JSON list of C-alpha atoms and ligand atoms in Angstrom, two decimals:
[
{"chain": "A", "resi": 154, "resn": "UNK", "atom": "CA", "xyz": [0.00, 0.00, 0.00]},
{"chain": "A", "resi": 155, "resn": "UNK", "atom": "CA", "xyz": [1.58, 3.28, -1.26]},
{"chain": "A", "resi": 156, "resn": "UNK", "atom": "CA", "xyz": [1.80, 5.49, 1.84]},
{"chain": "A", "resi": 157, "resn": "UNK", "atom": "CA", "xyz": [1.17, 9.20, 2.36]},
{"chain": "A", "resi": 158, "resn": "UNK", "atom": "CA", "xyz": [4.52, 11.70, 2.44]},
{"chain": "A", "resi": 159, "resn": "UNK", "atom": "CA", "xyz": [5.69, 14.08, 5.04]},
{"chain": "A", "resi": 160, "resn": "UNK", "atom": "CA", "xyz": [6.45, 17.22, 4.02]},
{"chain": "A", "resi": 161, "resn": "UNK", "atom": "CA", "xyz": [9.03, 19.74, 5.15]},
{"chain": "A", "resi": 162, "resn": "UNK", "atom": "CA", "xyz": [6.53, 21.61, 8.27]},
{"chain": "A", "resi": 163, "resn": "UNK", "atom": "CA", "xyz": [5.52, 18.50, 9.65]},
{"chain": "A", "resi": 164, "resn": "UNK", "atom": "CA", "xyz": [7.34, 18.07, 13.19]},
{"chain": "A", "resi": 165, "resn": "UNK", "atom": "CA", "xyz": [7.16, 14.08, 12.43]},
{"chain": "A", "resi": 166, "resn": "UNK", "atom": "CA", "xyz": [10.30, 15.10, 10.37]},
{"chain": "A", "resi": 167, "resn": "UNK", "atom": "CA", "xyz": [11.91, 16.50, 12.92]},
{"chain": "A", "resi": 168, "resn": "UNK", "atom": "CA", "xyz": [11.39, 13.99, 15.51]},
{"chain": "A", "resi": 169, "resn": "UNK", "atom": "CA", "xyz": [14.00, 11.29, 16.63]},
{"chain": "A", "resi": 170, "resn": "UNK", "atom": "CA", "xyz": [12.92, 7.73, 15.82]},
{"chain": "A", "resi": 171, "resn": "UNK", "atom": "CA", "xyz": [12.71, 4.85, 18.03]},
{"chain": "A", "resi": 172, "resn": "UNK", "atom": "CA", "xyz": [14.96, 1.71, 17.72]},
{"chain": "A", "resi": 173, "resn": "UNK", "atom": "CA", "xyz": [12.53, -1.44, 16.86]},
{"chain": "A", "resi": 174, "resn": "UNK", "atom": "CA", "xyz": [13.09, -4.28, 19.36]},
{"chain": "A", "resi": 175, "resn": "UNK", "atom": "CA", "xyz": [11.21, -6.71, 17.04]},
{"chain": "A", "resi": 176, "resn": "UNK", "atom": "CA", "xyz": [10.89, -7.19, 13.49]},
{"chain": "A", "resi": 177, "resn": "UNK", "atom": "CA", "xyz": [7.39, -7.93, 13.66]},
{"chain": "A", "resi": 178, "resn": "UNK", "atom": "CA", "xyz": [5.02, -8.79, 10.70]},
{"chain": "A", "resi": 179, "resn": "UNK", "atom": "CA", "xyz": [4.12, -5.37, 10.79]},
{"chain": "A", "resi": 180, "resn": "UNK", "atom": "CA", "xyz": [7.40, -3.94, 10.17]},
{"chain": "A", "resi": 181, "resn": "UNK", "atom": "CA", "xyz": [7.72, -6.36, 7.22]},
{"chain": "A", "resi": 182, "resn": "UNK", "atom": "CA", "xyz": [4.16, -5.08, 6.35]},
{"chain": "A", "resi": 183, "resn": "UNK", "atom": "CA", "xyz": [5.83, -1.36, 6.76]},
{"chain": "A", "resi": 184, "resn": "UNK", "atom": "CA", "xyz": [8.92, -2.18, 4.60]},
{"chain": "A", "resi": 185, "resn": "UNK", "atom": "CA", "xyz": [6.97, -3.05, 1.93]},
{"chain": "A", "resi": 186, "resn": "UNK", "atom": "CA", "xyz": [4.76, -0.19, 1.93]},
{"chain": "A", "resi": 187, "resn": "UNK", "atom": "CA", "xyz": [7.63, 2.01, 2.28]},
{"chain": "A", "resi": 188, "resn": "UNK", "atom": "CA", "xyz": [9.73, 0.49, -0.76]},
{"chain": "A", "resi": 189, "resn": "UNK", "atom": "CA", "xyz": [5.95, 0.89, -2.68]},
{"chain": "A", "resi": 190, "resn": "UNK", "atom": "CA", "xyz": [5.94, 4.36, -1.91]},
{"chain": "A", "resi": 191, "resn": "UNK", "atom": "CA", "xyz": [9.41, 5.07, -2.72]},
{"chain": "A", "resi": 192, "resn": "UNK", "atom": "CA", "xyz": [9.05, 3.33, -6.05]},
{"chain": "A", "resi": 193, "resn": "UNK", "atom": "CA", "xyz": [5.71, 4.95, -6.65]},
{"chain": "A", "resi": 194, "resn": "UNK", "atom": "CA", "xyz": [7.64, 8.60, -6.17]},
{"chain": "A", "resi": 195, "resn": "UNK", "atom": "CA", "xyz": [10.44, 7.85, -8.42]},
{"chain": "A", "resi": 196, "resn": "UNK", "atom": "CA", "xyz": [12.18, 8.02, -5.01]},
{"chain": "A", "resi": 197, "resn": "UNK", "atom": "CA", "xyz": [15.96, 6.57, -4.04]},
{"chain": "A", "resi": 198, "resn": "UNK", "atom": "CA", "xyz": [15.57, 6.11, -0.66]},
{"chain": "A", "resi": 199, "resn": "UNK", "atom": "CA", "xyz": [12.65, 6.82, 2.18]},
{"chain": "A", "resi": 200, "resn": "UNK", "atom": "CA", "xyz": [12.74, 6.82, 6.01]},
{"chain": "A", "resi": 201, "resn": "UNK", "atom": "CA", "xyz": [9.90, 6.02, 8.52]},
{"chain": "A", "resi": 202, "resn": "UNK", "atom": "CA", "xyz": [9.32, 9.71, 9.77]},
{"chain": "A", "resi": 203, "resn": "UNK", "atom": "CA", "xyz": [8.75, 10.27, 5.93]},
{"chain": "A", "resi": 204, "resn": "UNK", "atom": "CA", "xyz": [5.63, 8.31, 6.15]},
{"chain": "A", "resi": 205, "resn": "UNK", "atom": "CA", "xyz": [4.86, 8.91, 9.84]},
{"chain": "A", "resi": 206, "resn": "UNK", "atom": "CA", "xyz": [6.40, 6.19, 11.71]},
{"chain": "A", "resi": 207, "resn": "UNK", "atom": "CA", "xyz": [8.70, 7.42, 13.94]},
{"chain": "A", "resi": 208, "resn": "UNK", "atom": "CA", "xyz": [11.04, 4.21, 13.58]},
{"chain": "A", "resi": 209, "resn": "UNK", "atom": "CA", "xyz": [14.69, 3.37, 12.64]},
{"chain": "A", "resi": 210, "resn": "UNK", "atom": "CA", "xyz": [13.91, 1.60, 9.03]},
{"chain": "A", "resi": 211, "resn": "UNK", "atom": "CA", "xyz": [14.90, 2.97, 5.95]},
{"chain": "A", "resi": 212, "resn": "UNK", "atom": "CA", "xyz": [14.38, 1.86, 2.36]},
{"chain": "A", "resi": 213, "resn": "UNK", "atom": "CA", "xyz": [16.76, 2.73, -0.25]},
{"chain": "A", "resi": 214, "resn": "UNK", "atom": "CA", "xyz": [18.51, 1.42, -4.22]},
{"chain": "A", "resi": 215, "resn": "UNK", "atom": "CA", "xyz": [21.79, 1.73, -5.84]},
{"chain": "A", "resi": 216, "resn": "UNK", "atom": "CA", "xyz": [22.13, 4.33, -8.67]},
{"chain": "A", "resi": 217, "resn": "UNK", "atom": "CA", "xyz": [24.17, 2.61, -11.33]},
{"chain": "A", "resi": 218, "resn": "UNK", "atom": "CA", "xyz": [25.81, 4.81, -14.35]},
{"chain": "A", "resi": 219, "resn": "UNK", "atom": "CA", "xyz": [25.28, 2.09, -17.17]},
{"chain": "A", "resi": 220, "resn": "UNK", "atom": "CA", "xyz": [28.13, 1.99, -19.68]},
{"chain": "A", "resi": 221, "resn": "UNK", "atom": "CA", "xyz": [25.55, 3.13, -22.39]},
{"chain": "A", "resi": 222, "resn": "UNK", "atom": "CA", "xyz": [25.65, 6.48, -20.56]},
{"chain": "A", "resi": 223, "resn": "UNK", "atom": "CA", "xyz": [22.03, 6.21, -18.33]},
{"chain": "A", "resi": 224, "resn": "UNK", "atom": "CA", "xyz": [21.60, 5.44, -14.53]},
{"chain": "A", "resi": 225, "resn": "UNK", "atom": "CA", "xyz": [19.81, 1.97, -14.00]},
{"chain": "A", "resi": 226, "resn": "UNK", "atom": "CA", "xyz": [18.09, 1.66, -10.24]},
{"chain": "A", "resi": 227, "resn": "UNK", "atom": "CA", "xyz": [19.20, -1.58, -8.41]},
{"chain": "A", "resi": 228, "resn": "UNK", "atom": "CA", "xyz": [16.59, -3.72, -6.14]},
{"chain": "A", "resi": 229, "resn": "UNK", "atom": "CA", "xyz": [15.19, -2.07, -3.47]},
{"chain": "A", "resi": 230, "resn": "UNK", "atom": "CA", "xyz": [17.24, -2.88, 0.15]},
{"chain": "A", "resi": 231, "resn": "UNK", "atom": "CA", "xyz": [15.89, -2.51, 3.57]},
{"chain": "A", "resi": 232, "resn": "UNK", "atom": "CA", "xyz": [17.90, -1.25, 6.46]},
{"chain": "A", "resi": 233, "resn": "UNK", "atom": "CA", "xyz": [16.75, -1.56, 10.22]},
{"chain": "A", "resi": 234, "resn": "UNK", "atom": "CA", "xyz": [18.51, -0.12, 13.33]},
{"chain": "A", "resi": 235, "resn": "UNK", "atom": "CA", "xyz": [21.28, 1.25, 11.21]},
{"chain": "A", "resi": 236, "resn": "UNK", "atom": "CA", "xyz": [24.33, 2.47, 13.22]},
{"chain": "A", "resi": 237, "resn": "UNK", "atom": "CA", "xyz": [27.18, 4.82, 11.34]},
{"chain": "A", "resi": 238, "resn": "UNK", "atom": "CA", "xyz": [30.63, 4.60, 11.99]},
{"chain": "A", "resi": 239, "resn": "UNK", "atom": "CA", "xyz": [34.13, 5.80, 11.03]},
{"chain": "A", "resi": 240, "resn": "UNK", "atom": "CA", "xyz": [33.18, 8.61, 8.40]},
{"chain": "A", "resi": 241, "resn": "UNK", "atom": "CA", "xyz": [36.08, 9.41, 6.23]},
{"chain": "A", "resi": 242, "resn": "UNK", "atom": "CA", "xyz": [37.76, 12.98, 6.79]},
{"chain": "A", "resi": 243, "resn": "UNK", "atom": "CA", "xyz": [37.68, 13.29, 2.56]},
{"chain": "A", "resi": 244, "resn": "UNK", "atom": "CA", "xyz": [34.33, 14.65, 2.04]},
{"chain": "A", "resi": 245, "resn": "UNK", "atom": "CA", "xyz": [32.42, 14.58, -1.17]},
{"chain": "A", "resi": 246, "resn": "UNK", "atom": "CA", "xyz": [29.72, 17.12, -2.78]},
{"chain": "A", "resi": 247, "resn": "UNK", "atom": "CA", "xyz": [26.99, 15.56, -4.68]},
{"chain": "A", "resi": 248, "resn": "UNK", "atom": "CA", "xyz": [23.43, 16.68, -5.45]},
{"chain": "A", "resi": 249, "resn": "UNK", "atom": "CA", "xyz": [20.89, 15.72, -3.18]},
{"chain": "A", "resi": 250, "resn": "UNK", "atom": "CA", "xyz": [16.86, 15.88, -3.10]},
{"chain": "A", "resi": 251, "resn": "UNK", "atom": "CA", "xyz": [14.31, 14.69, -0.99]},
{"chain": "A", "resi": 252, "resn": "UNK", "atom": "CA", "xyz": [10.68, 13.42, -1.70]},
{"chain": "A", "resi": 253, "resn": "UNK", "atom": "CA", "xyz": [9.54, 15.76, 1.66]},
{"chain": "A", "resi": 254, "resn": "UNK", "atom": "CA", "xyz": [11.42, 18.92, -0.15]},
{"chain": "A", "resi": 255, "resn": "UNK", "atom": "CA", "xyz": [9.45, 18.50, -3.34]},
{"chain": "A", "resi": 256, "resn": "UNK", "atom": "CA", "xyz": [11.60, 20.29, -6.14]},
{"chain": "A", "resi": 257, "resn": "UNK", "atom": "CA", "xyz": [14.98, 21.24, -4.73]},
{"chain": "A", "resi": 258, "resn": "UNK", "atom": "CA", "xyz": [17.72, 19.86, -5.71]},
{"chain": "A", "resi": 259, "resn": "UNK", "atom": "CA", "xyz": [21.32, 20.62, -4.12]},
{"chain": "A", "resi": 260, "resn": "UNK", "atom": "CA", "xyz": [24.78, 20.25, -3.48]},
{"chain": "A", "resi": 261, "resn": "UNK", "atom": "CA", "xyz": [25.37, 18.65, -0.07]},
{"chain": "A", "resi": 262, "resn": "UNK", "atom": "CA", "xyz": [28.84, 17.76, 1.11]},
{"chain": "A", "resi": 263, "resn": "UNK", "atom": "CA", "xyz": [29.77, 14.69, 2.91]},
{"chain": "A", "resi": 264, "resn": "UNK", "atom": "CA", "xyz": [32.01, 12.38, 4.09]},
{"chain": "A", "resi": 265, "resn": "UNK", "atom": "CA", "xyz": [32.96, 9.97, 1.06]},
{"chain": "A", "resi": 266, "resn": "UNK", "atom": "CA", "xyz": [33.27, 6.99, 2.76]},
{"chain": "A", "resi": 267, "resn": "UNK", "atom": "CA", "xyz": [31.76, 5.42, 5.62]},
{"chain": "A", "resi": 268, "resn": "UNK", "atom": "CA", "xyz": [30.91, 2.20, 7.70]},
{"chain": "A", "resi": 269, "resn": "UNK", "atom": "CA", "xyz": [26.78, 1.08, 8.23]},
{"chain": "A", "resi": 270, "resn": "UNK", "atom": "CA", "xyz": [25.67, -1.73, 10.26]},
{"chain": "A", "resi": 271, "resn": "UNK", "atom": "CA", "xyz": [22.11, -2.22, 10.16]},
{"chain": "A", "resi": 272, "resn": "UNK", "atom": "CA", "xyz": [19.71, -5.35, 10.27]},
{"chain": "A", "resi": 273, "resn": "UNK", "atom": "CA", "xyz": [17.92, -6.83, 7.34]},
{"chain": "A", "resi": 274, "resn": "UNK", "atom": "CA", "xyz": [14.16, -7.98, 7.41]},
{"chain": "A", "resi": 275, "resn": "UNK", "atom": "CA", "xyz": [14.94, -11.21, 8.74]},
{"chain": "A", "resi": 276, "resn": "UNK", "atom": "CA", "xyz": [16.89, -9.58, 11.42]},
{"chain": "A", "resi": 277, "resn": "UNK", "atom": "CA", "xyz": [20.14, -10.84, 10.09]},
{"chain": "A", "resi": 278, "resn": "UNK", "atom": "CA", "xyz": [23.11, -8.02, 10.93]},
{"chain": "A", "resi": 279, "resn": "UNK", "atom": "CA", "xyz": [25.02, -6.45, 7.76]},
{"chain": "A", "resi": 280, "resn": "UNK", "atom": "CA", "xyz": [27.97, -4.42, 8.23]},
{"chain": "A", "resi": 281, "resn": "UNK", "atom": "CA", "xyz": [29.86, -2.87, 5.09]},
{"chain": "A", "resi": 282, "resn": "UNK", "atom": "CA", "xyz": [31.99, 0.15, 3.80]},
{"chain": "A", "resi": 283, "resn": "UNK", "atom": "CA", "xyz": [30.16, 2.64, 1.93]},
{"chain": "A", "resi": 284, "resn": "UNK", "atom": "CA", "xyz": [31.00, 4.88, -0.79]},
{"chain": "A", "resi": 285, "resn": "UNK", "atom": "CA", "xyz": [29.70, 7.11, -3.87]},
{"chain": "A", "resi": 286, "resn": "UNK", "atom": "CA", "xyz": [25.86, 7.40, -4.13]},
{"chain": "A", "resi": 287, "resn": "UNK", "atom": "CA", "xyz": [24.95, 4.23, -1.60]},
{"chain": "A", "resi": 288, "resn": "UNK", "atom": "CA", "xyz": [27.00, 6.40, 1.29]},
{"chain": "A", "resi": 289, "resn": "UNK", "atom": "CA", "xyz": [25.00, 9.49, 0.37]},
{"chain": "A", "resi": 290, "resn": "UNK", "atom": "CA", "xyz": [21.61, 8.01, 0.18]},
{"chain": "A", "resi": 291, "resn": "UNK", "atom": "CA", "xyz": [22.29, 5.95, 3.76]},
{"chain": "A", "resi": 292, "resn": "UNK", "atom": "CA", "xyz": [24.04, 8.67, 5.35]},
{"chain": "A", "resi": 293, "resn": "UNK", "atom": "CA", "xyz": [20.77, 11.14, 3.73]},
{"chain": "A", "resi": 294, "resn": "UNK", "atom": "CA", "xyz": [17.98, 8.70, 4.94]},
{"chain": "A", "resi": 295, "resn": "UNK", "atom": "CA", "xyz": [19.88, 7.96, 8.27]},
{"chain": "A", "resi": 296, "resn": "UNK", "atom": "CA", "xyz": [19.80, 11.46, 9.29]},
{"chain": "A", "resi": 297, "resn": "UNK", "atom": "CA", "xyz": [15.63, 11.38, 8.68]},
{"chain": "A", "resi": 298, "resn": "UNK", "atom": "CA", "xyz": [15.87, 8.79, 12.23]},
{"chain": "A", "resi": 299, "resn": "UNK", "atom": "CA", "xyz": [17.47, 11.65, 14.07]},
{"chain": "A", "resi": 300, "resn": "UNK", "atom": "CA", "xyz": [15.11, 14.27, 13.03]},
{"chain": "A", "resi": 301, "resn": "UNK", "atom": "CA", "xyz": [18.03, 16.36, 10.24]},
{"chain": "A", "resi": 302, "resn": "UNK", "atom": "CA", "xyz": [17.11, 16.93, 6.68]},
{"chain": "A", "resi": 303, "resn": "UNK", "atom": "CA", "xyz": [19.85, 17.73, 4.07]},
{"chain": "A", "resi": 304, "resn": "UNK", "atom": "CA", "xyz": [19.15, 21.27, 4.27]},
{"chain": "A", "resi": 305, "resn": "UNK", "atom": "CA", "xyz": [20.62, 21.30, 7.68]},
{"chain": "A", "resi": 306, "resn": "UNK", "atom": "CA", "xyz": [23.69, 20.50, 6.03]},
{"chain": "A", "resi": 307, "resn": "UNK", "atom": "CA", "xyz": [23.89, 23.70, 3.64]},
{"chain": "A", "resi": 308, "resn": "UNK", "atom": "CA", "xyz": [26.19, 26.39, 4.50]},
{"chain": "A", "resi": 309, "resn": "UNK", "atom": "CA", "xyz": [24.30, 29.39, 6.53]},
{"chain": "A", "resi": 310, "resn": "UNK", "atom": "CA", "xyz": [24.62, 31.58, 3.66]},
{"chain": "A", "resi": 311, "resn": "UNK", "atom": "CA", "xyz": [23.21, 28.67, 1.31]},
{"chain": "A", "resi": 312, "resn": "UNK", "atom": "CA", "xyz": [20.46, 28.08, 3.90]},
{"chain": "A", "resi": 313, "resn": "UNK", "atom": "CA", "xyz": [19.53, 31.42, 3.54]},
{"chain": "A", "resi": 314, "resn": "UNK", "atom": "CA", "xyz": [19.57, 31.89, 0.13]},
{"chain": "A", "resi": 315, "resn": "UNK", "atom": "CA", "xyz": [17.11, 29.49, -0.46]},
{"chain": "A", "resi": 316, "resn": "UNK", "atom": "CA", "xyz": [14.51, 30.15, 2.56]},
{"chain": "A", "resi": 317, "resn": "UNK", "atom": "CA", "xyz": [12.02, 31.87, 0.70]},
{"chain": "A", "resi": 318, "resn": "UNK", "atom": "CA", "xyz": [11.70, 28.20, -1.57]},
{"chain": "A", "resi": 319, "resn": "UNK", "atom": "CA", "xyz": [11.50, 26.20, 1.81]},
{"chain": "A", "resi": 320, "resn": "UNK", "atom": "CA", "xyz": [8.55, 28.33, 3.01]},
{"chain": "A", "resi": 321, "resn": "UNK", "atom": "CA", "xyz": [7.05, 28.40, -0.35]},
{"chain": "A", "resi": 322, "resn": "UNK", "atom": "CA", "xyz": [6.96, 24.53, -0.18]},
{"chain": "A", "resi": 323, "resn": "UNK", "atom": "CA", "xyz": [5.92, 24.74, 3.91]},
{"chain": "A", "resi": 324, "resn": "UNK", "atom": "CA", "xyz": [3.32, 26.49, 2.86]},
{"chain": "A", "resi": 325, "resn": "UNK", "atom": "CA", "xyz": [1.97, 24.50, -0.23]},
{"chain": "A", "resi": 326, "resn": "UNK", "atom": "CA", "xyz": [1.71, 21.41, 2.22]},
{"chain": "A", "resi": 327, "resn": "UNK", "atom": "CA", "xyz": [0.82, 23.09, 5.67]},
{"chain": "A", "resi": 328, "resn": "UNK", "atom": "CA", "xyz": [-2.61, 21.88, 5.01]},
{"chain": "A", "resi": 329, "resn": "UNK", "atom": "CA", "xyz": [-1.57, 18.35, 5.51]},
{"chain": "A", "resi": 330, "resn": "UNK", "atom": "CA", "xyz": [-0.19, 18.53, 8.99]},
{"chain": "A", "resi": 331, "resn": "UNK", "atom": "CA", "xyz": [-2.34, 16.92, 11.37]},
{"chain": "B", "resi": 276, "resn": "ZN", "atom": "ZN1", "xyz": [15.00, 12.78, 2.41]}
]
């Protein structure tokens, strides 16, 4: 079932999200809805506060550049509990967008590398490095858990330049917070 989005206003996305004790057929019943949704919104990656559940699950796919020059999507991947660790000091800028910030697109920086262990569905632990666009979209969707949107991550100046579009889209879906 394709799930209604959160949009930037709603204090859901700015609330920390709870660690889930037990994968429960309704968190498999969540995953799926979420990876529905996120397919549905041509999305690369979605977190529970997205979809207002305020719990540390994200859904997310690889971005491929084929060799014939277009980006192919890879299967969609669940990640539970997801801890971050050892970021690398190189940072890397890369253009980021999010399906609660309908419309903007910018350039965030980040580290370039960095280490995830999270649980699967089946509550099986995977721990790996991460680099190019799967570290950004982890590192982007793990910082919906704790409440930060990319746009935290702009410079002050950046942040500023672009407030009048942020209210401008706070304002299109104020009608939506409940
Ligand atoms: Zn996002």
């Amino acid at each position: 079932m394709k799930l209604p989005i959160r949009y930037l206003g709603d204090p859901l996305l700015r609330t920390k999200a709870k660690t889930i004790a037990e994968i429960t057929p309704e968190i498999e019943q969540l995953a799926q809805d979420m990876i529905e949704t996120m397919i549905a919104n041509n999305g690369v990656g979605l977190a529970g506060p997205q979809v207002g559940k305020l719990l540390r699950i994200y859904v997310f796919r690889d971005e491929k550049l084929h060799p014939a020059g277009h980006y192919e999507l890879g299967e969609p991947q669940v990640a539970i509990n997801p801890v971050f660790t050892e970021p690398s000091k190189e940072t890397e800028s890369m253009l980021e967008g999010c399906l609660s910030i309908p419309g903007l697109h910018l350039e965030v920086s980040r580290p370039a590398r960095i280490r995830v262990r999270y649980q699967d569905l089946s509550g099986a632990f995977h721990e790996q490095e991460l680099t190019g666009f799967l570290a950004r979209v982890n590192m982007h969707e793990n910082d919906h858990l704790n409440g930060v949107l990319y746009i935290d991550r702009l410079s002050a100046k950046e942040r500023k330049q672009i407030e009048p579009e942020l209210q401008k889209i706070k304002q299109k879906y104020a009608y939506l917070i409940s």
